[in-house]
Every structure is written in structure tokens, then in C-alpha cells.
PDB file of C-alpha atoms and ligand atoms in Angstrom:
ATOM      1  CA  MET A   1      14.335  15.682   5.267  1.00  0.00           C
ATOM      2  CA  GLN A   2      17.696  14.141   4.883  1.00  0.00           C
ATOM      3  CA  VAL A   3      19.490  13.564   1.579  1.00  0.00           C
ATOM      4  CA  VAL A   4      22.700  11.484   1.210  1.00  0.00           C
ATOM      5  CA  ALA A   5      24.090  11.188  -2.167  1.00  0.00           C
ATOM      6  CA  SER A   6      27.531  10.195  -3.681  1.00  0.00           C
ATOM      7  CA  LYS A   7      28.986  10.102  -7.098  1.00  0.00           C
ATOM      8  CA  LYS A   8      27.666   6.968  -8.878  1.00  0.00           C
ATOM      9  CA  ILE A   9      25.380   7.457 -11.838  1.00  0.00           C
ATOM     10  CA  GLN A  10      22.374   5.307 -11.055  1.00  0.00           C
ATOM     11  CA  LYS A  11      20.443   5.744  -7.822  1.00  0.00           C
ATOM     12  CA  VAL A  12      18.011   3.862  -5.634  1.00  0.00           C
ATOM     13  CA  VAL A  13      15.810   6.162  -3.503  1.00  0.00           C
ATOM     14  CA  VAL A  14      14.556   5.128  -0.091  1.00  0.00           C
ATOM     15  CA  LEU A  15      11.628   7.024   1.389  1.00  0.00           C
ATOM     16  CA  GLY A  16      10.832   6.646   5.077  1.00  0.00           C
ATOM     17  CA  THR A  17       7.281   6.883   6.415  1.00  0.00           C
ATOM     18  CA  GLY A  18       7.583   5.196   9.856  1.00  0.00           C
ATOM     19  CA  GLY A  19       5.935   1.940  10.988  1.00  0.00           C
ATOM     20  CA  THR A  20       7.155  -0.886  13.164  1.00  0.00           C
ATOM     21  CA  ILE A  21      10.246  -1.163  10.938  1.00  0.00           C
ATOM     22  CA  ALA A  22      11.206   2.148  12.544  1.00  0.00           C
ATOM     23  CA  GLY A  23       9.720   1.277  15.920  1.00  0.00           C
ATOM     24  CA  THR A  24      11.442   1.015  19.294  1.00  0.00           C
ATOM     25  CA  GLY A  25      10.299  -0.927  22.458  1.00  0.00           C
ATOM     26  CA  SER A  26      11.512  -0.852  26.118  1.00  0.00           C
ATOM     27  CA  SER A  27      13.025  -4.351  25.911  1.00  0.00           C
ATOM     28  CA  VAL A  28      14.318  -6.708  23.302  1.00  0.00           C
ATOM     29  CA  SER A  29      11.340  -9.153  24.048  1.00  0.00           C
ATOM     30  CA  ASP A  30       8.761  -6.398  23.558  1.00  0.00           C
ATOM     31  CA  HIS A  31       7.119  -7.346  20.189  1.00  0.00           C
ATOM     32  CA  THR A  32       3.731  -5.618  20.789  1.00  0.00           C
ATOM     33  CA  GLY A  33       3.960  -2.740  23.299  1.00  0.00           C
ATOM     34  CA  TYR A  34       6.497  -0.716  21.332  1.00  0.00           C
ATOM     35  CA  THR A  35       6.084   2.652  19.633  1.00  0.00           C
ATOM     36  CA  ALA A  36       6.102   2.664  15.790  1.00  0.00           C
ATOM     37  CA  GLY A  37       7.875   5.381  13.688  1.00  0.00           C
ATOM     38  CA  GLN A  38      10.720   6.345  16.014  1.00  0.00           C
ATOM     39  CA  LEU A  39      13.910   5.799  14.118  1.00  0.00           C
ATOM     40  CA  SER A  40      14.929   7.657  10.832  1.00  0.00           C
ATOM     41  CA  VAL A  41      15.211   5.844   7.644  1.00  0.00           C
ATOM     42  CA  GLN A  42      18.932   6.672   7.575  1.00  0.00           C
ATOM     43  CA  HIS A  43      19.216   4.830  10.841  1.00  0.00           C
ATOM     44  CA  LEU A  44      17.326   1.882   9.403  1.00  0.00           C
ATOM     45  CA  LEU A  45      19.689   1.706   6.384  1.00  0.00           C
ATOM     46  CA  ASP A  46      22.795   2.064   8.593  1.00  0.00           C
ATOM     47  CA  ALA A  47      21.629  -1.053  10.518  1.00  0.00           C
ATOM     48  CA  VAL A  48      21.423  -3.298   7.344  1.00  0.00           C
ATOM     49  CA  PRO A  49      24.464  -5.567   7.054  1.00  0.00           C
ATOM     50  CA  GLY A  50      25.432  -6.228   3.420  1.00  0.00           C
ATOM     51  CA  LEU A  51      23.667  -3.107   2.117  1.00  0.00           C
ATOM     52  CA  GLN A  52      26.275  -2.319  -0.514  1.00  0.00           C
ATOM     53  CA  ASP A  53      26.049  -5.784  -1.967  1.00  0.00           C
ATOM     54  CA  SER A  54      22.332  -5.559  -2.436  1.00  0.00           C
ATOM     55  CA  LEU A  55      22.717  -2.165  -4.137  1.00  0.00           C
ATOM     56  CA  GLN A  56      24.834  -3.724  -6.868  1.00  0.00           C
ATOM     57  CA  GLY A  57      26.865  -0.482  -7.368  1.00  0.00           C
ATOM     58  CA  HIS A  58      23.920   1.819  -7.255  1.00  0.00           C
ATOM     59  CA  ASP A  59      23.982   4.955  -5.267  1.00  0.00           C
ATOM     60  CA  LEU A  60      21.624   5.540  -2.366  1.00  0.00           C
ATOM     61  CA  VAL A  61      19.452   8.574  -1.560  1.00  0.00           C
ATOM     62  CA  CYS A  62      17.120   8.704   1.297  1.00  0.00           C
ATOM     63  CA  GLU A  63      14.342  11.059   2.516  1.00  0.00           C
ATOM     64  CA  GLN A  64      12.252  10.991   5.640  1.00  0.00           C
ATOM     65  CA  LEU A  65       8.751  11.867   4.359  1.00  0.00           C
ATOM     66  CA  ALA A  66       6.748  11.068   7.471  1.00  0.00           C
ATOM     67  CA  GLN A  67       7.195   9.242  10.816  1.00  0.00           C
ATOM     68  CA  LEU A  68       3.764   7.613  11.347  1.00  0.00           C
ATOM     69  CA  ASP A  69       2.204   4.505  12.813  1.00  0.00           C
ATOM     70  CA  SER A  70       0.481   3.535   9.584  1.00  0.00           C
ATOM     71  CA  LYS A  71      -2.918   3.120  11.319  1.00  0.00           C
ATOM     72  CA  ASP A  72      -2.845   6.917  11.161  1.00  0.00           C
ATOM     73  CA  MET A  73      -1.913   7.166   7.525  1.00  0.00           C
ATOM     74  CA  ASP A  74      -3.689  10.068   5.895  1.00  0.00           C
ATOM     75  CA  HIS A  75      -4.290  11.407   2.394  1.00  0.00           C
ATOM     76  CA  ALA A  76      -1.899  14.386   2.764  1.00  0.00           C
ATOM     77  CA  THR A  77       0.979  11.951   3.367  1.00  0.00           C
ATOM     78  CA  TRP A  78      -0.191   9.836   0.418  1.00  0.00           C
ATOM     79  CA  GLN A  79      -0.061  12.907  -1.788  1.00  0.00           C
ATOM     80  CA  VAL A  80       3.443  13.917  -0.689  1.00  0.00           C
ATOM     81  CA  LEU A  81       4.562  10.243  -1.099  1.00  0.00           C
ATOM     82  CA  ALA A  82       3.092  10.217  -4.700  1.00  0.00           C
ATOM     83  CA  GLN A  83       4.681  13.594  -5.450  1.00  0.00           C
ATOM     84  CA  ARG A  84       8.095  12.411  -4.312  1.00  0.00           C
ATOM     85  CA  CYS A  85       7.872   9.115  -6.001  1.00  0.00           C
ATOM     86  CA  THR A  86       6.969  11.040  -9.256  1.00  0.00           C
ATOM     87  CA  HIS A  87       9.754  13.491  -8.721  1.00  0.00           C
ATOM     88  CA  TRP A  88      12.395  10.837  -8.291  1.00  0.00           C
ATOM     89  CA  LEU A  89      11.196   8.422 -10.923  1.00  0.00           C
ATOM     90  CA  GLU A  90      11.136  11.060 -13.610  1.00  0.00           C
ATOM     91  CA  GLN A  91      14.947  11.307 -13.175  1.00  0.00           C
ATOM     92  CA  ALA A  92      16.791   9.128 -15.683  1.00  0.00           C
ATOM     93  CA  ASP A  93      19.378   7.973 -13.127  1.00  0.00           C
ATOM     94  CA  VAL A  94      16.918   6.653 -10.576  1.00  0.00           C
ATOM     95  CA  VAL A  95      16.294   2.931 -11.054  1.00  0.00           C
ATOM     96  CA  GLY A  96      13.433   2.712  -8.530  1.00  0.00           C
ATOM     97  CA  ILE A  97      12.119   3.479  -5.091  1.00  0.00           C
ATOM     98  CA  VAL A  98      11.966   1.636  -1.795  1.00  0.00           C
ATOM     99  CA  ILE A  99       9.463   2.846   0.796  1.00  0.00           C
ATOM    100  CA  THR A 100       9.611   1.814   4.419  1.00  0.00           C
ATOM    101  CA  HIS A 101       5.998   1.684   5.809  1.00  0.00           C
ATOM    102  CA  GLY A 102       4.002   0.316   8.635  1.00  0.00           C
ATOM    103  CA  THR A 103       2.260  -2.933   7.933  1.00  0.00           C
ATOM    104  CA  ASP A 104      -1.281  -1.921   8.997  1.00  0.00           C
ATOM    105  CA  THR A 105      -2.298   0.148   5.906  1.00  0.00           C
ATOM    106  CA  LEU A 106       0.518  -0.841   3.647  1.00  0.00           C
ATOM    107  CA  GLU A 107      -1.806  -2.453   1.129  1.00  0.00           C
ATOM    108  CA  GLU A 108      -3.822   0.758   0.827  1.00  0.00           C
ATOM    109  CA  THR A 109      -0.795   2.817   0.174  1.00  0.00           C
ATOM    110  CA  ALA A 110       0.558   0.304  -2.267  1.00  0.00           C
ATOM    111  CA  TRP A 111      -2.771   0.368  -4.207  1.00  0.00           C
ATOM    112  CA  PHE A 112      -2.917   4.222  -4.175  1.00  0.00           C
ATOM    113  CA  LEU A 113       0.596   4.529  -5.520  1.00  0.00           C
ATOM    114  CA  GLN A 114      -0.021   1.853  -8.119  1.00  0.00           C
ATOM    115  CA  GLN A 115      -2.823   3.911  -9.479  1.00  0.00           C
ATOM    116  CA  VAL A 116      -1.331   7.374  -9.315  1.00  0.00           C
ATOM    117  CA  VAL A 117       2.407   7.132  -9.986  1.00  0.00           C
ATOM    118  CA  ASP A 118       3.066   7.056 -13.697  1.00  0.00           C
ATOM    119  CA  THR A 119       6.149   5.054 -14.296  1.00  0.00           C
ATOM    120  CA  HIS A 120       7.455   1.737 -15.551  1.00  0.00           C
ATOM    121  CA  LYS A 121      10.120   1.630 -12.821  1.00  0.00           C
ATOM    122  CA  PRO A 122       9.761  -0.391  -9.564  1.00  0.00           C
ATOM    123  CA  VAL A 123       8.362   0.983  -6.348  1.00  0.00           C
ATOM    124  CA  VAL A 124       8.812  -1.452  -3.503  1.00  0.00           C
ATOM    125  CA  LEU A 125       7.166  -1.128  -0.186  1.00  0.00           C
ATOM    126  CA  THR A 126       8.615  -2.938   2.818  1.00  0.00           C
ATOM    127  CA  CYS A 127       7.934  -3.164   6.530  1.00  0.00           C
ATOM    128  CA  ALA A 128       8.487  -5.121   9.613  1.00  0.00           C
ATOM    129  CA  MET A 129       6.372  -6.989  12.151  1.00  0.00           C
ATOM    130  CA  ARG A 130       8.901  -6.563  15.026  1.00  0.00           C
ATOM    131  CA  PRO A 131      10.433  -3.234  16.096  1.00  0.00           C
ATOM    132  CA  ALA A 132      14.038  -2.442  15.417  1.00  0.00           C
ATOM    133  CA  THR A 133      14.857  -2.982  19.109  1.00  0.00           C
ATOM    134  CA  ALA A 134      13.645  -6.666  19.109  1.00  0.00           C
ATOM    135  CA  LEU A 135      16.135  -9.410  19.774  1.00  0.00           C
ATOM    136  CA  ALA A 136      15.596 -10.582  16.219  1.00  0.00           C
ATOM    137  CA  PRO A 137      14.001  -7.779  14.211  1.00  0.00           C
ATOM    138  CA  ASP A 138      12.680  -8.669  10.705  1.00  0.00           C
ATOM    139  CA  GLY A 139      13.148  -5.102   9.345  1.00  0.00           C
ATOM    140  CA  PRO A 140      16.837  -5.284   8.301  1.00  0.00           C
ATOM    141  CA  GLN A 141      16.241  -8.487   6.175  1.00  0.00           C
ATOM    142  CA  ASN A 142      13.039  -6.999   4.611  1.00  0.00           C
ATOM    143  CA  LEU A 143      14.783  -3.777   3.811  1.00  0.00           C
ATOM    144  CA  LEU A 144      17.791  -5.728   2.314  1.00  0.00           C
ATOM    145  CA  ASP A 145      15.318  -7.770   0.210  1.00  0.00           C
ATOM    146  CA  ALA A 146      13.578  -4.541  -0.935  1.00  0.00           C
ATOM    147  CA  LEU A 147      16.871  -3.117  -2.137  1.00  0.00           C
ATOM    148  CA  THR A 148      17.734  -6.216  -3.933  1.00  0.00           C
ATOM    149  CA  LEU A 149      14.268  -6.411  -5.538  1.00  0.00           C
ATOM    150  CA  VAL A 150      14.246  -2.805  -6.686  1.00  0.00           C
ATOM    151  CA  CYS A 151      17.600  -3.346  -8.491  1.00  0.00           C
ATOM    152  CA  ASP A 152      16.342  -6.506 -10.324  1.00  0.00           C
ATOM    153  CA  PRO A 153      15.986  -5.966 -14.035  1.00  0.00           C
ATOM    154  CA  GLN A 154      12.560  -7.519 -14.172  1.00  0.00           C
ATOM    155  CA  ALA A 155      11.079  -5.532 -11.297  1.00  0.00           C
ATOM    156  CA  GLN A 156       8.362  -2.945 -12.343  1.00  0.00           C
ATOM    157  CA  ALA A 157       5.242  -1.445 -10.833  1.00  0.00           C
ATOM    158  CA  VAL A 158       4.391  -1.209  -7.097  1.00  0.00           C
ATOM    159  CA  MET A 159       5.229  -4.279  -5.107  1.00  0.00           C
ATOM    160  CA  VAL A 160       5.433  -5.284  -1.484  1.00  0.00           C
ATOM    161  CA  VAL A 161       8.229  -7.496  -0.047  1.00  0.00           C
ATOM    162  CA  CYS A 162       7.905  -8.990   3.383  1.00  0.00           C
ATOM    163  CA  ALA A 163       9.164 -12.243   4.925  1.00  0.00           C
ATOM    164  CA  GLY A 164      10.725 -13.272   1.618  1.00  0.00           C
ATOM    165  CA  ARG A 165       7.685 -13.003  -0.511  1.00  0.00           C
ATOM    166  CA  ILE A 166       6.927 -10.484  -3.219  1.00  0.00           C
ATOM    167  CA  HIS A 167       3.334  -9.275  -3.614  1.00  0.00           C
ATOM    168  CA  SER A 168       1.610  -7.166  -6.186  1.00  0.00           C
ATOM    169  CA  ALA A 169      -0.153  -4.028  -5.055  1.00  0.00           C
ATOM    170  CA  ARG A 170      -3.479  -5.288  -6.240  1.00  0.00           C
ATOM    171  CA  ASP A 171      -3.433  -8.571  -4.430  1.00  0.00           C
ATOM    172  CA  VAL A 172      -1.508  -7.985  -1.231  1.00  0.00           C
ATOM    173  CA  GLN A 173      -3.384  -7.938   2.021  1.00  0.00           C
ATOM    174  CA  LYS A 174      -2.330  -8.088   5.689  1.00  0.00           C
ATOM    175  CA  VAL A 175      -3.809 -11.275   7.040  1.00  0.00           C
ATOM    176  CA  HIS A 176      -2.281 -11.700  10.480  1.00  0.00           C
ATOM    177  CA  PRO A 177      -1.821  -9.380  13.421  1.00  0.00           C
ATOM    178  CA  TYR A 178       1.645 -10.567  14.611  1.00  0.00           C
ATOM    179  CA  ARG A 179       3.055 -13.306  12.523  1.00  0.00           C
ATOM    180  CA  LEU A 180       6.339 -12.362  10.701  1.00  0.00           C
ATOM    181  CA  ASP A 181       4.833 -13.516   7.471  1.00  0.00           C
ATOM    182  CA  ALA A 182       1.790 -11.357   7.882  1.00  0.00           C
ATOM    183  CA  PHE A 183       0.894 -10.789   4.242  1.00  0.00           C
ATOM    184  CA  SER A 184      -0.864 -12.818   1.594  1.00  0.00           C
ATOM    185  CA  SER A 185      -1.758 -12.478  -2.096  1.00  0.00           C
ATOM    186  CA  GLY A 186      -4.731 -14.784  -1.608  1.00  0.00           C
ATOM    187  CA  GLU A 187      -5.666 -16.944  -4.564  1.00  0.00           C
ATOM    188  CA  ALA A 188      -3.305 -14.979  -6.813  1.00  0.00           C
ATOM    189  CA  GLY A 189      -0.227 -16.086  -4.903  1.00  0.00           C
ATOM    190  CA  PRO A 190       3.010 -14.041  -4.659  1.00  0.00           C
ATOM    191  CA  LEU A 191       4.799 -12.609  -7.693  1.00  0.00           C
ATOM    192  CA  GLY A 192       8.061 -14.190  -6.473  1.00  0.00           C
ATOM    193  CA  PHE A 193      10.329 -14.910  -3.581  1.00  0.00           C
ATOM    194  CA  MET A 194      13.547 -13.584  -2.120  1.00  0.00           C
ATOM    195  CA  GLU A 195      16.113 -16.355  -1.745  1.00  0.00           C
ATOM    196  CA  GLN A 196      19.571 -15.763  -0.457  1.00  0.00           C
ATOM    197  CA  GLY A 197      19.743 -12.236  -1.783  1.00  0.00           C
ATOM    198  CA  ARG A 198      18.268 -13.219  -5.165  1.00  0.00           C
ATOM    199  CA  VAL A 199      14.813 -12.763  -6.674  1.00  0.00           C
ATOM    200  CA  ARG A 200      12.996 -15.834  -7.904  1.00  0.00           C
ATOM    201  CA  TRP A 201      10.027 -14.802  -9.935  1.00  0.00           C
ATOM    202  CA  CYS A 202       7.155 -17.289 -10.005  1.00  0.00           C
ATOM    203  CA  ALA A 203       7.292 -18.898 -13.421  1.00  0.00           C
ATOM    204  CA  SER A 204       3.622 -19.793 -13.162  1.00  0.00           C
ATOM    205  CA  ASN A 205       2.676 -16.136 -12.558  1.00  0.00           C
ATOM    206  CA  ALA A 206       1.576 -14.699 -15.843  1.00  0.00           C
ATOM    207  CA  ARG A 207       0.107 -11.491 -14.338  1.00  0.00           C
ATOM    208  CA  PRO A 208       1.282  -8.349 -16.018  1.00  0.00           C
ATOM    209  CA  MET A 209       3.159  -6.307 -13.449  1.00  0.00           C
ATOM    210  CA  GLY A 210       2.779  -2.950 -15.381  1.00  0.00           C
ATOM    211  CA  HIS A 211       1.073  -0.003 -13.676  1.00  0.00           C
ATOM    212  CA  ALA A 212      -2.725   0.183 -13.851  1.00  0.00           C
ATOM    213  CA  LEU A 213      -2.636   3.985 -13.900  1.00  0.00           C
ATOM    214  CA  HIS A 214      -5.992   5.522 -12.850  1.00  0.00           C
ATOM    215  CA  ALA A 215      -7.589   7.934 -15.280  1.00  0.00           C
ATOM    216  CA  GLN A 216      -7.507  10.596 -12.582  1.00  0.00           C
ATOM    217  CA  ALA A 217      -3.994   9.892 -11.510  1.00  0.00           C
ATOM    218  CA  ARG A 218      -2.728  13.474 -12.189  1.00  0.00           C
ATOM    219  CA  LEU A 219      -5.441  14.996  -9.961  1.00  0.00           C
ATOM    220  CA  ALA A 220      -4.208  13.080  -6.952  1.00  0.00           C
ATOM    221  CA  LEU A 221      -0.814  14.895  -7.305  1.00  0.00           C
ATOM    222  CA  VAL A 222      -2.368  18.365  -7.575  1.00  0.00           C
ATOM    223  CA  VAL A 223      -5.763  18.637  -5.869  1.00  0.00           C
ATOM    224  CA  PRO A 224      -5.137  19.531  -2.119  1.00  0.00           C
ATOM    225  CA  ALA A 225      -5.674  16.384  -0.054  1.00  0.00           C
ATOM    226  CA  ALA A 226      -8.142  18.253   2.067  1.00  0.00           C
ATOM    227  CA  ASP A 227     -10.405  18.513  -0.912  1.00  0.00           C
ATOM    228  CA  TRP A 228     -10.367  14.795  -1.807  1.00  0.00           C
ATOM    229  CA  PRO A 229     -13.823  13.355  -1.699  1.00  0.00           C
ATOM    230  CA  TRP A 230     -14.977  11.601   1.439  1.00  0.00           C
ATOM    231  CA  VAL A 231     -15.523   7.852   0.694  1.00  0.00           C
ATOM    232  CA  ALA A 232     -16.401   5.490   3.465  1.00  0.00           C
ATOM    233  CA  VAL A 233     -16.567   1.770   3.866  1.00  0.00           C
ATOM    234  CA  LEU A 234     -19.852   0.111   5.067  1.00  0.00           C
ATOM    235  CA  HIS A 235     -19.929  -3.464   5.989  1.00  0.00           C
ATOM    236  CA  SER A 236     -23.178  -5.425   5.602  1.00  0.00           C
ATOM    237  CA  HIS A 237     -23.640  -7.641   8.557  1.00  0.00           C
ATOM    238  CA  ALA A 238     -26.215  -9.314  10.845  1.00  0.00           C
ATOM    239  CA  GLY A 239     -28.239  -6.627  12.641  1.00  0.00           C
ATOM    240  CA  ALA A 240     -27.371  -3.919  10.056  1.00  0.00           C
ATOM    241  CA  ASP A 241     -29.150  -0.622  10.661  1.00  0.00           C
ATOM    242  CA  ALA A 242     -30.144   1.914   8.065  1.00  0.00           C
ATOM    243  CA  ARG A 243     -29.328   4.709  10.435  1.00  0.00           C
ATOM    244  CA  GLN A 244     -25.677   4.041   9.644  1.00  0.00           C
ATOM    245  CA  VAL A 245     -26.108   4.843   6.031  1.00  0.00           C
ATOM    246  CA  LYS A 246     -28.382   7.818   6.767  1.00  0.00           C
ATOM    247  CA  ALA A 247     -25.816   9.290   9.162  1.00  0.00           C
ATOM    248  CA  LEU A 248     -23.046   9.044   6.536  1.00  0.00           C
ATOM    249  CA  VAL A 249     -25.147  10.766   3.858  1.00  0.00           C
ATOM    250  CA  ALA A 250     -26.327  13.440   6.268  1.00  0.00           C
ATOM    251  CA  ALA A 251     -22.683  14.085   7.118  1.00  0.00           C
ATOM    252  CA  GLY A 252     -21.815  14.627   3.558  1.00  0.00           C
ATOM    253  CA  VAL A 253     -20.192  11.407   2.404  1.00  0.00           C
ATOM    254  CA  LYS A 254     -19.547  11.393  -1.343  1.00  0.00           C
ATOM    255  CA  GLY A 255     -18.890   7.697  -1.878  1.00  0.00           C
ATOM    256  CA  LEU A 256     -19.718   4.440  -0.228  1.00  0.00           C
ATOM    257  CA  VAL A 257     -18.036   1.110  -0.647  1.00  0.00           C
ATOM    258  CA  VAL A 258     -20.370  -1.604   0.588  1.00  0.00           C
ATOM    259  CA  ALA A 259     -18.590  -4.779   1.631  1.00  0.00           C
ATOM    260  CA  GLY A 260     -21.465  -7.136   1.086  1.00  0.00           C
ATOM    261  CA  THR A 261     -21.846 -10.642   2.351  1.00  0.00           C
ATOM    262  CA  GLY A 262     -20.852 -13.589   0.189  1.00  0.00           C
ATOM    263  CA  ASN A 263     -21.430 -12.944  -3.548  1.00  0.00           C
ATOM    264  CA  GLY A 264     -22.197  -9.275  -2.827  1.00  0.00           C
ATOM    265  CA  THR A 265     -25.538  -9.449  -1.066  1.00  0.00           C
ATOM    266  CA  VAL A 266     -26.619  -6.624   1.215  1.00  0.00           C
ATOM    267  CA  HIS A 267     -28.727  -6.781   4.385  1.00  0.00           C
ATOM    268  CA  HIS A 268     -32.299  -5.703   3.597  1.00  0.00           C
ATOM    269  CA  ALA A 269     -32.015  -2.935   6.336  1.00  0.00           C
ATOM    270  CA  PHE A 270     -29.503  -1.124   4.155  1.00  0.00           C
ATOM    271  CA  LEU A 271     -31.166  -1.463   0.784  1.00  0.00           C
ATOM    272  CA  THR A 272     -33.648   1.353   0.857  1.00  0.00           C
ATOM    273  CA  SER A 273     -31.285   3.843   2.425  1.00  0.00           C
ATOM    274  CA  LEU A 274     -28.560   2.995  -0.056  1.00  0.00           C
ATOM    275  CA  GLY A 275     -30.955   3.497  -2.938  1.00  0.00           C
ATOM    276  CA  GLN A 276     -31.847   6.879  -1.417  1.00  0.00           C
ATOM    277  CA  ALA A 277     -28.149   7.711  -1.005  1.00  0.00           C
ATOM    278  CA  GLN A 278     -27.502   7.003  -4.657  1.00  0.00           C
ATOM    279  CA  ALA A 279     -30.510   9.061  -5.753  1.00  0.00           C
ATOM    280  CA  GLN A 280     -28.918  11.988  -3.774  1.00  0.00           C
ATOM    281  CA  GLY A 281     -25.705  11.614  -5.745  1.00  0.00           C
ATOM    282  CA  VAL A 282     -23.686   9.365  -3.485  1.00  0.00           C
ATOM    283  CA  ALA A 283     -21.537   7.011  -5.552  1.00  0.00           C
ATOM    284  CA  LEU A 284     -21.772   3.285  -4.580  1.00  0.00           C
ATOM    285  CA  ARG A 285     -19.355   0.417  -5.075  1.00  0.00           C
ATOM    286  CA  LEU A 286     -20.123  -3.178  -4.119  1.00  0.00           C
ATOM    287  CA  VAL A 287     -17.418  -5.596  -3.048  1.00  0.00           C
ATOM    288  CA  SER A 288     -17.510  -8.886  -1.171  1.00  0.00           C
ATOM    289  CA  ARG A 289     -16.413  -8.983   2.467  1.00  0.00           C
ATOM    290  CA  CYS A 290     -15.014 -12.481   1.734  1.00  0.00           C
ATOM    291  CA  THR A 291     -11.266 -12.587   1.844  1.00  0.00           C
ATOM    292  CA  GLU A 292     -10.939 -14.683  -1.347  1.00  0.00           C
ATOM    293  CA  GLY A 293     -12.689 -14.721  -4.743  1.00  0.00           C
ATOM    294  CA  GLN A 294     -14.668 -12.003  -6.260  1.00  0.00           C
ATOM    295  CA  ILE A 295     -18.382 -11.283  -6.961  1.00  0.00           C
ATOM    296  CA  VAL A 296     -19.659 -13.119 -10.025  1.00  0.00           C
ATOM    297  CA  GLY A 297     -22.650 -12.842 -12.203  1.00  0.00           C
ATOM    298  CA  GLN A 298     -23.506  -9.108 -11.497  1.00  0.00           C
ATOM    299  CA  THR A 299     -22.974  -7.318 -14.682  1.00  0.00           C
ATOM    300  CA  GLU A 300     -23.580  -3.839 -13.294  1.00  0.00           C
ATOM    301  CA  LEU A 301     -20.554  -3.903 -11.014  1.00  0.00           C
ATOM    302  CA  GLN A 302     -17.681  -1.472 -11.725  1.00  0.00           C
ATOM    303  CA  PRO A 303     -14.746  -3.261 -13.300  1.00  0.00           C
ATOM    304  CA  SER A 304     -12.367  -0.843 -11.556  1.00  0.00           C
ATOM    305  CA  THR A 305     -13.201  -2.335  -8.091  1.00  0.00           C
ATOM    306  CA  LEU A 306     -13.967  -5.869  -9.011  1.00  0.00           C
ATOM    307  CA  GLY A 307     -11.960  -8.250  -6.860  1.00  0.00           C
ATOM    308  CA  LEU A 308     -10.536  -5.559  -4.650  1.00  0.00           C
ATOM    309  CA  ASN A 309     -10.932  -5.624  -0.890  1.00  0.00           C
ATOM    310  CA  ALA A 310     -13.141  -2.828   0.572  1.00  0.00           C
ATOM    311  CA  PHE A 311     -10.194  -0.640   1.600  1.00  0.00           C
ATOM    312  CA  LYS A 312      -8.574  -0.662  -1.797  1.00  0.00           C
ATOM    313  CA  ALA A 313     -11.979  -0.196  -3.437  1.00  0.00           C
ATOM    314  CA  ARG A 314     -12.303   2.901  -1.266  1.00  0.00           C
ATOM    315  CA  VAL A 315      -9.099   4.250  -2.706  1.00  0.00           C
ATOM    316  CA  SER A 316     -10.209   3.562  -6.257  1.00  0.00           C
ATOM    317  CA  LEU A 317     -13.606   5.128  -5.736  1.00  0.00           C
ATOM    318  CA  MET A 318     -12.078   8.227  -4.146  1.00  0.00           C
ATOM    319  CA  LEU A 319      -9.869   8.665  -7.281  1.00  0.00           C
ATOM    320  CA  ASP A 320     -12.942   8.127  -9.512  1.00  0.00           C
ATOM    321  CA  LEU A 321     -14.634  11.000  -7.684  1.00  0.00           C
ATOM    322  CA  LEU A 322     -11.599  13.402  -7.672  1.00  0.00           C
ATOM    323  CA  GLU A 323     -12.259  16.609  -9.588  1.00  0.00           C
TER     324      GLU A 323
HETATM  325  C1  LIG B 401       2.168   0.390  11.597  1.00  0.00           C
HETATM  326  O1  LIG B 401       1.443  -0.126  10.703  1.00  0.00           O
HETATM  327  O2  LIG B 401       2.798   1.484  11.422  1.00  0.00           O
HETATM  328  C2  LIG B 401       2.411  -0.397  12.953  1.00  0.00           C
HETATM  329  C3  LIG B 401       2.368  -1.715  12.739  1.00  0.00           C
HETATM  330  C4  LIG B 401       3.369  -2.385  11.848  1.00  0.00           C
HETATM  331  O3  LIG B 401       4.138  -1.636  11.204  1.00  0.00           O
HETATM  332  O4  LIG B 401       3.437  -3.622  11.859  1.00  0.00           O
END
């Protein structure tokens, strides 16, 4: 862990977790065969031109919390991240937090933090689609934008900034495997844009940015991650087989998020075994596997997962089941 601090009163904290933004390849043209999570967050900050301008006089503190390819993100790292965010945000002189993260599970981490970090201050996750060694890496610009955004007086809650667009934790989703602008907020649209070192909030965007703190938020900070309930995602699809549900239940799954077809329909092969799972105490949540819209007309759905993608619904259900 590395901490760099100087004398100014207000601080921005940057937490490093790895990802392509900290990745290195064997050549400048290598955009896919690189290794994620190689460079320290201090190194990334040192490589950003104009850093001091974007900080608007704020001091900078950085910590390396993990060095992961985010496909391998785990609950223990999430817990440390939530604890460190909470620790820093409780300090009056900290204006907000920037987190460098891989793109692959960034939306899950953002949604987790949105629900468990109790603050009105901004937490901005950023990333890159090209490694730091690329001829034209996107990480330095994204990091600069994140620092500008976190210092903006209107910024609050957990947001993601990538390729000049600002997304809410609830709506953001990675939608492309290699395009620089790999994220979308779907029908909701972005919260705003980064333009020439300034934030332009979407005037038409009336969504409240405040934190939607989960009722069990505190437990996520104190219950050992190894004891968090096992919640799995099950996709309904052509040729679905009940053995998949039965195997999960036999192995001790505590919750299942079922990504149903269309408006939340589920293959008949799953229905009986899902009913049995529920009768045995397995918690079920239904979402749509469609990338846009949300299930309509089913009154028994849990509002807490309505409109979430399956992977964010998994996070919410896991928090629901924490004890
Ligand atoms: C990762 O998610 O850590 C690797 C991929 C990326 O950051 O784009």
C-alpha cells in the first residue's frame, strides 16, 4: 500500500485495483494479448499530463488495494474496497474517490459500492480498453476525466466514466469487447459527458444520483466475505436442463437469479426444479436476459432487482441474504 500526501486541505483519493488501465503488452500495437493489472496506481497517475489542473488545487492520496484482471474480481476485494471507501469518505477533507478498475466486471463493482457505501460524496470508477503500453492508450484521458468529475460540485453517488461519457452505477453495462467506448447506459442514457476538461451534465436527465443504500449495507463491511451467501445466475435458454438447477441446489446455493427470456419467461424444463429449490429455501429473483427494458406486468417481482441486469441482480440478492 502506498500513500502520498501533501499539505493542502481537501483531498481526492485514488484507489487502484488493476485492470487493462494498469496493463502492459509486449508491443505498442498489442491491444488484446496484454496482461492486465501490472502497473501501480501511482505509476498511472504519474503518466497523466495535466493532472494538477484537473485536481483544482485538491491534494491527492493513492492506495493500491488490489492488482487484478477484473474477470477475477472477488468478494474479499469488494469488501476491502467498500471498507477503504467508507474510511476515506468519512473524513471531512476528502471530497471523493476515484477507483481504477478493469472493464470486465466494473459494472458489478459499481453496483456493489452504490449499495454499501453510505455517503453523499462521489465515487468515480474508471478504466481503459487499451493497456498502458499501447501507442494511444485511453487510460490517461479516462483517469484525467475521473479526477475532473470527482471534483465537480454536482458529482455524487457511484458513477463510471469512460470514453467521455458518465454513467450511473445502476444503468452502466459493458456492451462491447474491444471498442474504446465499451459502455452504455442503455435506454437511460448517460448522466453526462466530459468535454475539454469540463463536465456537461445531461439537462434532460432527471434521475436522482443519490445513493440507493441497501438495508444490509453495514453487514457487507463486517461479515467476512467467505461467509457471504452463494448466489448464482441461471440463464433460461433453448434446451435448458433441470439438472443445472438441481446441481446448484445440491451444492448448497442460497440464491438464484434467473435471467428469463423476453418478459421474464422461463423454460418449462426449469420450472419444476426452481419451484422445488424455492420450497427448500433457495431465494429466487427473476430478471430479463434482454439488454434493454424491464419486465412488466408481474406484480410479484422484487422491486430491488427490477430492471437490473442479471449480474447486478446477483449482487443485490446476495446483499438481501447477508446475515
Ligand atoms: C479487466 O477487466 O481487468 C481486463 C479487461 C479490461 O480492463 O478492459
